[in-house]
Coordinates of C-alpha atoms in Angstrom, one line a residue:
M1 CA 38.9 9.8 39.6
K2 CA 38.5 6.4 41.1
G3 CA 38.3 7.8 44.6
K4 CA 35.7 10.3 43.6
K5 CA 33.7 7.6 41.9
L6 CA 33.8 5.5 45.0
K7 CA 32.8 8.4 47.3
F8 CA 29.8 9.2 45.0
S9 CA 28.7 5.6 45.0
K10 CA 28.8 5.4 48.8
N11 CA 26.8 8.6 49.1
W12 CA 24.3 7.4 46.6
R13 CA 23.9 4.1 48.5
F14 CA 23.3 6.0 51.7
I15 CA 20.7 8.3 50.2
S16 CA 18.9 5.3 48.6
A17 CA 18.9 3.4 51.9
L18 CA 17.5 6.5 53.7
V19 CA 14.7 7.0 51.1
I20 CA 13.7 3.3 51.4
A21 CA 13.7 3.4 55.2
L22 CA 11.5 6.5 55.2
L23 CA 9.1 4.8 52.7
L24 CA 8.9 1.6 54.7
T25 CA 8.4 3.6 57.9
F26 CA 5.6 5.5 56.3
N27 CA 3.9 2.4 54.9
F28 CA 4.1 0.5 58.1
S29 CA 2.8 3.4 60.2
W30 CA 0.0 4.0 57.7
A31 CA -0.9 0.3 57.7
A32 CA -1.0 0.3 61.5
T33 CA -3.5 3.1 61.6
A34 CA -5.7 2.1 58.6
A35 CA -6.9 -1.5 58.6
A36 CA -7.7 -2.9 55.2
K37 CA -11.4 -3.0 54.4
H38 CA -13.2 -5.9 52.8
Y39 CA -14.3 -5.1 49.3
T40 CA -18.0 -5.3 50.4
D41 CA -17.4 -2.5 52.9
L42 CA -16.0 -0.1 50.4
Q43 CA -18.1 3.0 49.7
F44 CA -18.2 4.7 46.3
A45 CA -19.5 8.0 45.3
P46 CA -22.7 7.9 43.2
L47 CA -22.2 7.9 39.4
P48 CA -22.1 11.4 38.0
E49 CA -25.0 12.6 35.8
I50 CA -24.2 11.9 32.2
K51 CA -24.9 14.6 29.6
L52 CA -24.7 14.5 25.9
P53 CA -22.0 16.8 24.4
K54 CA -23.2 19.7 22.3
Y55 CA -23.9 18.7 18.8
E56 CA -25.6 20.0 15.6
R57 CA -27.9 18.1 13.2
F58 CA -29.0 19.3 9.8
V59 CA -30.1 17.9 6.4
L60 CA -28.7 18.9 3.0
N61 CA -31.1 19.6 0.2
N62 CA -30.3 16.2 -1.3
G63 CA -31.5 14.4 1.9
L64 CA -28.1 13.7 3.4
V65 CA -28.5 13.8 7.2
V66 CA -25.5 15.4 9.0
Y67 CA -24.3 15.4 12.6
L68 CA -21.5 17.6 13.8
M69 CA -19.8 17.4 17.2
E70 CA -16.8 19.6 17.9
D71 CA -14.0 18.3 20.2
H72 CA -10.8 20.3 20.4
E73 CA -8.9 18.1 22.9
L74 CA -6.7 16.7 20.1
P75 CA -5.9 17.9 16.6
L76 CA -7.9 15.0 15.0
V77 CA -11.1 14.7 13.0
S78 CA -13.0 11.5 12.3
G79 CA -16.3 10.8 10.6
T80 CA -18.6 8.0 9.6
A81 CA -21.4 7.6 7.1
L82 CA -24.1 5.0 7.8
V83 CA -25.8 3.7 4.6
R84 CA -29.2 2.0 4.7
T85 CA -28.1 -1.3 3.3
G86 CA -26.8 -4.7 4.5
S87 CA -26.0 -8.3 3.6
R88 CA -29.5 -9.3 4.7
W89 CA -30.8 -7.9 1.3
E90 CA -28.3 -9.7 -0.9
A91 CA -29.6 -12.7 -2.9
G92 CA -29.1 -16.0 -1.2
E93 CA -27.3 -17.6 -4.2
K94 CA -24.8 -14.7 -4.0
T95 CA -24.2 -14.8 -0.3
G96 CA -21.0 -12.7 0.3
L97 CA -21.8 -10.0 -2.2
A98 CA -22.4 -7.2 0.3
D99 CA -19.2 -8.0 2.1
L100 CA -17.3 -7.8 -1.2
V101 CA -18.9 -4.5 -2.0
G102 CA -17.9 -3.1 1.4
S103 CA -14.3 -4.3 0.9
V104 CA -13.6 -3.5 -2.7
M105 CA -15.3 -0.1 -2.5
R106 CA -12.2 1.1 -0.6
T107 CA -9.4 -1.3 -1.8
G108 CA -10.5 -0.9 -5.4
G109 CA -9.7 2.8 -5.6
T110 CA -11.8 5.6 -7.2
L111 CA -12.4 6.9 -10.7
K112 CA -9.8 9.6 -9.9
H113 CA -7.2 7.7 -7.8
S114 CA -5.9 4.2 -8.3
P115 CA -5.7 1.9 -5.2
D116 CA -2.0 2.5 -4.9
E117 CA -2.4 6.3 -5.2
L118 CA -5.1 6.4 -2.7
N119 CA -3.1 4.4 -0.2
E120 CA 0.0 6.5 -0.7
I121 CA -1.8 9.8 -0.1
L122 CA -3.4 8.5 3.0
E123 CA -0.2 6.9 4.4
Q124 CA 1.7 10.1 3.9
R125 CA -0.7 11.9 6.2
A126 CA -1.2 9.1 8.7
A127 CA -4.8 9.1 7.7
S128 CA -7.3 6.4 6.9
V129 CA -10.5 5.8 4.9
E130 CA -12.3 2.5 5.4
T131 CA -15.6 0.9 4.2
S132 CA -17.6 -2.1 5.2
I133 CA -21.1 -3.6 5.0
S134 CA -22.5 -5.7 7.9
E135 CA -25.8 -7.6 7.9
A136 CA -27.8 -4.5 8.7
A137 CA -25.8 -1.4 7.7
G138 CA -23.1 0.0 5.4
S139 CA -20.4 2.1 6.8
A140 CA -17.7 4.4 5.5
S141 CA -15.3 6.2 7.8
F142 CA -12.2 8.4 7.9
E143 CA -9.6 9.6 10.4
S144 CA -7.3 12.6 9.8
L145 CA -5.2 15.2 11.4
S146 CA -7.0 18.6 11.5
E147 CA -4.5 20.1 9.1
D148 CA -5.1 17.4 6.5
L149 CA -8.9 17.4 6.8
E150 CA -9.8 18.9 3.4
T151 CA -7.5 16.4 1.5
V152 CA -8.7 13.4 3.4
F153 CA -12.3 14.4 3.4
G154 CA -12.1 14.8 -0.3
L155 CA -10.8 11.3 -0.7
F156 CA -13.5 10.0 1.7
A157 CA -16.2 11.6 -0.6
E158 CA -14.5 10.1 -3.6
V159 CA -14.7 6.6 -2.2
L160 CA -18.4 7.1 -1.3
R161 CA -19.4 8.7 -4.6
E162 CA -17.0 7.3 -7.2
P163 CA -15.6 3.8 -6.3
A164 CA -13.9 2.1 -9.2
F165 CA -14.3 -1.5 -8.0
A166 CA -11.1 -2.6 -9.7
Q167 CA -11.4 -6.2 -11.0
E168 CA -8.0 -7.3 -9.7
K169 CA -8.9 -6.1 -6.2
L170 CA -12.2 -8.1 -6.4
D171 CA -10.2 -11.2 -7.4
F172 CA -7.8 -10.6 -4.5
I173 CA -10.5 -10.3 -1.9
K174 CA -12.2 -13.4 -3.3
T175 CA -9.0 -15.4 -2.8
Q176 CA -8.8 -14.2 0.8
V177 CA -12.5 -15.1 1.5
K178 CA -11.9 -18.6 0.0
G179 CA -9.0 -19.0 2.5
N180 CA -11.4 -18.1 5.3
I181 CA -13.9 -20.7 4.1
A182 CA -11.2 -23.4 4.0
R183 CA -10.2 -22.6 7.6
R184 CA -13.7 -22.0 9.1
N185 CA -13.8 -25.3 10.9
D186 CA -10.4 -24.9 12.6
N187 CA -11.9 -23.2 15.7
P188 CA -14.7 -25.1 17.6
N189 CA -16.0 -21.7 19.0
S190 CA -16.5 -20.5 15.4
I191 CA -18.3 -23.7 14.5
A192 CA -20.6 -23.4 17.5
S193 CA -21.5 -19.8 16.9
R194 CA -22.1 -20.3 13.2
E195 CA -24.2 -23.5 13.6
I196 CA -26.4 -22.2 16.5
R197 CA -27.5 -19.3 14.3
K198 CA -28.6 -21.7 11.6
L199 CA -30.5 -23.8 14.2
I200 CA -32.3 -20.8 15.6
Y201 CA -32.9 -18.7 12.4
G202 CA -32.7 -21.3 9.8
E203 CA -29.8 -22.1 7.4
N204 CA -31.3 -20.0 4.6
S205 CA -32.1 -17.0 6.8
P206 CA -30.0 -13.9 5.9
Y207 CA -29.1 -13.8 9.6
A208 CA -27.5 -17.2 9.5
R209 CA -26.4 -18.2 6.0
T210 CA -22.7 -18.5 5.3
V211 CA -20.5 -17.8 2.3
E212 CA -19.6 -20.8 0.3
Y213 CA -17.3 -21.3 -2.6
A214 CA -20.2 -21.6 -5.0
T215 CA -22.0 -18.4 -3.9
L216 CA -18.7 -16.5 -4.0
D217 CA -17.9 -17.8 -7.6
K218 CA -21.3 -16.4 -8.8
V219 CA -20.4 -12.8 -7.7
T220 CA -19.2 -10.6 -10.5
R221 CA -17.9 -7.0 -10.7
E222 CA -21.3 -6.1 -12.3
D223 CA -23.0 -7.4 -9.2
L224 CA -20.9 -5.1 -7.0
L225 CA -21.8 -2.1 -9.2
K226 CA -25.5 -2.9 -9.2
F227 CA -25.6 -3.4 -5.4
Y228 CA -23.7 -0.1 -4.9
Q229 CA -26.0 1.8 -7.3
E230 CA -29.1 0.5 -5.5
Y231 CA -28.2 1.7 -2.0
F232 CA -25.5 4.4 -2.1
H233 CA -27.4 7.7 -2.4
P234 CA -27.3 10.9 -0.2
N235 CA -30.9 10.5 0.8
N236 CA -30.1 7.0 2.1
M237 CA -27.3 8.0 4.3
I238 CA -26.4 9.6 7.7
L239 CA -23.0 11.4 8.1
G240 CA -21.5 12.1 11.4
I241 CA -18.2 14.1 12.1
V242 CA -16.5 14.7 15.4
G243 CA -13.2 16.4 16.3
D244 CA -11.1 19.5 16.0
F245 CA -12.9 21.6 13.4
N246 CA -14.9 24.8 13.0
A247 CA -18.6 23.9 12.5
K248 CA -19.2 26.7 10.0
K249 CA -16.2 25.7 7.9
M250 CA -17.2 22.0 8.2
R251 CA -20.6 22.8 6.9
S252 CA -19.1 24.5 3.9
L253 CA -16.7 21.5 3.2
I254 CA -19.6 19.0 3.4
Q255 CA -21.7 21.1 1.0
S256 CA -18.8 21.4 -1.5
Q257 CA -18.1 17.6 -1.4
F258 CA -21.7 16.2 -1.2
G259 CA -24.1 19.1 -2.0
D260 CA -24.2 18.3 -5.8
W261 CA -24.7 14.6 -5.3
K262 CA -28.1 13.8 -6.8
P263 CA -30.6 12.0 -4.6
N264 CA -32.6 9.0 -5.7
S265 CA -36.2 10.0 -5.7
K266 CA -37.4 6.5 -6.3
I267 CA -35.6 4.9 -3.4
A268 CA -37.9 3.1 -1.0
K269 CA -37.5 1.5 2.4
T270 CA -36.6 -2.1 1.7
P271 CA -38.8 -4.5 3.7
L272 CA -36.9 -6.5 6.4
P273 CA -36.6 -10.2 6.0
S274 CA -39.1 -12.2 8.0
V275 CA -37.8 -14.0 11.1
S276 CA -39.3 -17.2 12.7
P277 CA -37.7 -19.9 14.8
A278 CA -36.3 -22.8 12.7
N279 CA -36.3 -25.2 15.6
L280 CA -38.3 -25.4 18.8
G281 CA -35.9 -27.5 20.9
G282 CA -33.7 -30.5 20.1
V283 CA -30.2 -31.6 20.7
F284 CA -27.7 -31.3 17.9
F285 CA -24.1 -32.5 17.7
V286 CA -21.0 -31.7 15.6
N287 CA -18.4 -34.4 16.0
Q288 CA -14.8 -33.2 16.3
P289 CA -12.7 -36.2 17.4
Q290 CA -9.6 -34.1 18.1
L291 CA -11.2 -32.1 20.9
T292 CA -10.6 -32.7 24.6
Q293 CA -13.5 -30.5 25.7
S294 CA -17.0 -29.7 24.5
N295 CA -18.2 -26.3 23.2
I296 CA -21.8 -26.0 24.2
L297 CA -24.5 -23.4 23.3
L298 CA -28.2 -23.4 24.2
G299 CA -30.5 -20.8 22.6
H300 CA -33.7 -19.7 21.2
L301 CA -35.1 -16.7 19.3
G302 CA -35.0 -13.4 21.3
G303 CA -36.3 -9.9 20.9
K304 CA -35.5 -6.3 20.1
F305 CA -34.1 -3.3 22.0
D306 CA -37.5 -1.4 21.8
S307 CA -39.2 -4.0 24.0
P308 CA -40.8 -2.3 27.0
D309 CA -39.1 -5.0 29.1
Y310 CA -35.6 -4.5 27.7
A311 CA -34.2 -2.9 30.8
A312 CA -35.5 -5.6 33.1
L313 CA -34.1 -8.3 30.7
D314 CA -30.7 -6.6 30.9
V315 CA -30.8 -6.6 34.7
M316 CA -31.8 -10.3 34.4
N317 CA -28.6 -10.8 32.4
G318 CA -26.7 -9.4 35.4
V319 CA -28.4 -11.8 37.8
L320 CA -27.5 -14.7 35.5
N321 CA -24.2 -13.7 34.1
G322 CA -20.7 -12.4 35.0
F323 CA -18.6 -12.5 38.2
G324 CA -21.1 -12.9 41.0
G325 CA -23.9 -14.1 38.7
R326 CA -25.8 -17.3 39.3
L327 CA -24.0 -19.2 36.5
F328 CA -20.6 -18.2 37.7
N329 CA -21.4 -19.0 41.3
E330 CA -23.1 -22.3 40.7
V331 CA -21.8 -23.9 37.5
R332 CA -18.2 -22.6 37.7
S333 CA -17.4 -22.1 41.4
R334 CA -19.6 -24.6 43.2
Q335 CA -19.8 -27.4 40.7
G336 CA -16.5 -26.7 39.0
L337 CA -17.8 -27.6 35.6
A338 CA -16.3 -24.8 33.5
Y339 CA -13.9 -22.0 33.5
S340 CA -16.2 -19.8 31.4
V341 CA -19.9 -19.9 31.5
Y342 CA -22.5 -17.3 30.3
G343 CA -26.1 -16.7 29.5
M344 CA -27.7 -13.6 28.1
W345 CA -30.7 -12.1 26.4
S346 CA -29.1 -10.4 23.4
P347 CA -31.6 -8.2 21.5
R348 CA -31.2 -6.4 18.1
F349 CA -32.4 -3.0 16.9
D350 CA -34.9 -4.1 14.2
Y351 CA -35.1 -7.9 14.2
P352 CA -35.3 -10.5 16.9
G353 CA -32.0 -11.4 18.5
M354 CA -31.3 -14.5 20.5
F355 CA -31.1 -15.8 24.1
I356 CA -27.9 -17.7 24.3
A357 CA -26.3 -19.6 27.2
G358 CA -23.2 -21.8 27.0
G359 CA -19.5 -22.3 27.7
Q360 CA -16.8 -24.9 27.5
T361 CA -16.4 -28.0 29.7
R362 CA -14.4 -31.2 29.7
S363 CA -15.9 -34.0 27.5
D364 CA -17.0 -36.2 30.4
A365 CA -18.9 -33.3 32.1
T366 CA -20.9 -32.3 29.0
V367 CA -24.2 -33.7 30.0
Q368 CA -23.8 -32.5 33.6
F369 CA -22.9 -29.0 32.3
I370 CA -26.0 -28.8 30.0
K371 CA -28.3 -29.9 32.9
A372 CA -26.7 -27.3 35.2
L373 CA -27.4 -24.6 32.6
Q374 CA -31.0 -25.7 32.1
T375 CA -31.5 -25.7 35.9
E376 CA -30.3 -22.1 36.3
I377 CA -32.4 -20.9 33.4
K378 CA -35.5 -22.5 35.0
R379 CA -34.6 -21.2 38.4
L380 CA -34.9 -17.6 37.1
Q381 CA -38.5 -18.4 36.4
T382 CA -39.3 -20.2 39.7
Q383 CA -37.2 -18.6 42.3
T384 CA -37.4 -14.9 43.1
V385 CA -34.1 -13.1 43.0
T386 CA -32.8 -11.8 46.4
D387 CA -32.5 -8.1 47.1
K388 CA -28.7 -8.6 47.2
E389 CA -28.8 -10.2 43.7
L390 CA -30.9 -7.4 42.3
K391 CA -28.7 -4.7 43.8
F392 CA -25.6 -6.3 42.4
A393 CA -27.1 -6.7 38.9
K394 CA -28.5 -3.2 38.8
E395 CA -25.2 -1.6 40.0
S396 CA -23.3 -3.7 37.4
T397 CA -25.6 -2.6 34.7
L398 CA -25.6 1.1 35.7
N399 CA -21.8 1.2 36.2
S400 CA -21.3 -0.2 32.7
F401 CA -23.6 2.5 31.4
V402 CA -20.9 5.2 31.7
F403 CA -18.8 3.3 29.2
N404 CA -21.3 4.3 26.5
F405 CA -20.0 7.9 26.8
Q406 CA -16.2 7.4 27.0
D407 CA -15.5 9.9 24.2
P408 CA -17.5 12.2 21.9
A409 CA -17.0 9.9 18.9
Q410 CA -18.7 7.0 20.8
T411 CA -21.6 9.3 21.8
L412 CA -22.1 10.6 18.2
S413 CA -22.0 7.0 16.9
R414 CA -24.8 6.1 19.2
L415 CA -27.0 9.0 18.2
M416 CA -26.5 8.1 14.6
R417 CA -27.5 4.5 15.2
Y418 CA -30.6 5.5 17.0
E419 CA -31.7 7.6 14.0
Y420 CA -30.7 4.9 11.6
Y421 CA -32.9 2.4 13.3
G422 CA -35.7 4.8 14.2
Y423 CA -35.1 5.0 17.9
P424 CA -35.5 8.3 20.0
A425 CA -32.3 10.2 20.7
D426 CA -32.8 9.8 24.4
F427 CA -33.4 6.1 24.2
L428 CA -30.3 5.3 26.4
F429 CA -31.4 7.6 29.1
R430 CA -34.9 6.1 29.1
Y431 CA -33.2 2.7 29.5
Q432 CA -31.1 4.0 32.4
K433 CA -34.2 5.2 34.2
A434 CA -35.9 1.9 33.6
V435 CA -33.0 0.0 35.0
T436 CA -33.1 2.1 38.1
T437 CA -36.8 1.3 38.7
T438 CA -36.5 -2.4 38.1
K439 CA -37.8 -4.5 41.0
T440 CA -37.2 -8.1 42.1
A441 CA -40.7 -9.1 40.8
D442 CA -39.8 -7.8 37.3
I443 CA -36.9 -10.3 36.9
Q444 CA -39.1 -13.3 37.5
R445 CA -41.9 -11.8 35.4
V446 CA -39.6 -11.2 32.3
A447 CA -37.9 -14.6 32.8
Q448 CA -41.3 -16.3 32.7
K449 CA -42.5 -14.3 29.8
Y450 CA -39.4 -14.4 27.5
L451 CA -37.4 -17.4 28.4
K452 CA -38.6 -20.7 26.9
P453 CA -36.6 -23.6 28.4
E454 CA -38.8 -26.1 26.4
N455 CA -37.7 -24.4 23.1
L456 CA -34.0 -24.2 23.8
V457 CA -31.9 -25.6 21.0
T458 CA -28.9 -27.4 22.4
L459 CA -25.7 -27.6 20.3
V460 CA -22.6 -29.5 21.3
V461 CA -19.3 -29.4 19.4
G462 CA -17.1 -32.1 20.8
N463 CA -15.6 -35.6 20.8
Q464 CA -18.4 -38.1 20.5
T465 CA -16.5 -41.0 22.0
A466 CA -15.2 -39.0 25.0
I467 CA -18.7 -37.6 25.9
Q468 CA -19.7 -40.0 28.7
P469 CA -22.4 -40.2 29.7
P470 CA -23.7 -39.8 26.1
L471 CA -26.0 -37.0 24.9
T472 CA -28.8 -39.5 24.7
E473 CA -29.2 -39.0 28.4
L474 CA -30.7 -35.7 27.5
T475 CA -33.0 -36.9 24.7
A476 CA -33.6 -40.1 22.7
K477 CA -32.9 -38.2 19.5
V478 CA -29.5 -36.5 18.9
T479 CA -29.2 -34.9 15.5
P480 CA -25.7 -34.9 13.9
I481 CA -24.6 -31.8 11.9
D482 CA -22.3 -32.3 9.0
V483 CA -20.0 -29.2 8.7
T484 CA -18.0 -30.6 5.7
I485 CA -17.2 -27.6 3.5
P486 CA -18.8 -28.2 0.0
N487 CA -16.7 -27.4 -3.0
S488 CA -18.1 -25.4 -5.9
Q489 CA -19.0 -28.3 -8.1
T490 CA -20.7 -30.3 -5.3
Q491 CA -22.8 -27.3 -4.3
A492 CA -23.8 -26.5 -7.8
Q493 CA -25.1 -30.0 -8.4
N494 CA -27.2 -29.8 -5.2

C-alpha cells in the first residue's frame, strides 16, 4: 500500500508540473505576441440600448394605483407600496413622530396577529414585511417565495390596513431612538452632515430639524394612530409588485386584499413646506478637541430634478467630482490635502436640494483645503472645461446610467417614484438624451447660473487649537455651533 501511494504521489507531481509548464509557456508566448495596452488606448463597445421591461399599470375602484412586472428568473416575489406622507408634515414639537409610525406599524403587529406571531409566520417562510417613513414618503414592502405569496401578501395587507401600534413596541423604539440621540455626536461626519443642513435650510425646517428627547417624549400612541389615519388610504398610495407570478392571478389577489378598502374622499394634497436659504455665506465651527483632522463642508441651497439644466449640472458633477475630476486631480493628487474630496449638485424631486463640497484634511491644512475648494468651484465658472474633461464626464455619467436598470425591481421602483412625484415615465431617458447633447459651453453656463460661491456656508468640525492658521484667515467672524444634546427638562424650559 505504501509503495502504491508513493507511486501515485510521484505521478501526480509529474502531471502537476506538466500542467504548470504548459500554462507558463502559454502565458509567456501570449505575452510576447500581445503587448499590454495603456488604459487610455482600450476600446469599448458602445453601451447597449436600454429598454423598460414589460409592465402593467391599472387603478382599483378605490383609487389604489398598481404596477405589475413579471420576472420568472427566480421563484421570488417582492412588492412596495408608496404612501403620500412624510416626516416633513409632522408637527415640529413632535419631531420623530413619522419615523415612529413607520417603525411601530410593522413591529407593533396587527389587529389579527401579535408582533411575535407575525414574526414567526414570516420567519418560517424566509419572508419579510417592512415599513418606514422618510422625510418625503411612506413605504411598506414585502419579499416572499412564490409558493408563499398568498400568505405573505395577506400579512402585508394586514400591516398596511390594520396595524395595532402596540404600546410596548412604541416604548421599545423610543428607548432605541434615545440611545441614538445620546450617541449622535460620536461621529464627526454625522455632526457635519446634520449641522450643514441646519445652516442651509434652517434649524426649524422639516428638512433639517432633528429628534430631541423632548420632542420624543411628547409623542403618544394616539399621535401614531392619528398620523396613520390621516395618510394611509388606498387613494393615497401606489403599489408595485415584481417577480414570479401570473398577472391575472395577481390582479385577483390584490382585489381580494385591497379592493374593499374604503377610500378617503376628503383627502387633499398636502402643501409642501416652504424652503428658503437660512444663511447666505459665513464660516461656522464645531469644536471637537479630540480630533486630529477637520471635517469640512461647504454648501448652499440647490434645485430639483425637473430643472431643464439638470443633465448639464450632472455632467458638471462629473467634471468636478470622482477619480479624474478636478477636485481629485488638484486638491487630492497635486496638493495632497485630502484622501477624499468631493463636490456635487444634489437635487431633490419636489423641493430644493443642496450643492455640497467637502472632505477631510489634517488640522493644520484646514484653511488651505477650504481655499482650494473655493478656487475649484470658481474655476468652473471662469475656465471653460476642455473637450477631454467633457468627454470623461459624459462617459462617466452615461456609463453609470445602466446601473439604474440592473434588475426589474429597480426599474419598477423608479417608475413608481416618477408617478409619486409627478414626473413623466420616460424622464430618465430624456435625461440620458440631454446628457448626450451637453456641450462644453453648457458646463460653464450652468456653473455661472447655479453655483453661488459668495453664498457658500462653510462648516468645520475639528480641533480648534490644532487648526493653524486659524479660520479667521478666511473671515473676521467665525460663528461657533454648540452641539450639546439638551435633556428633556432643559428643552422644555426653553
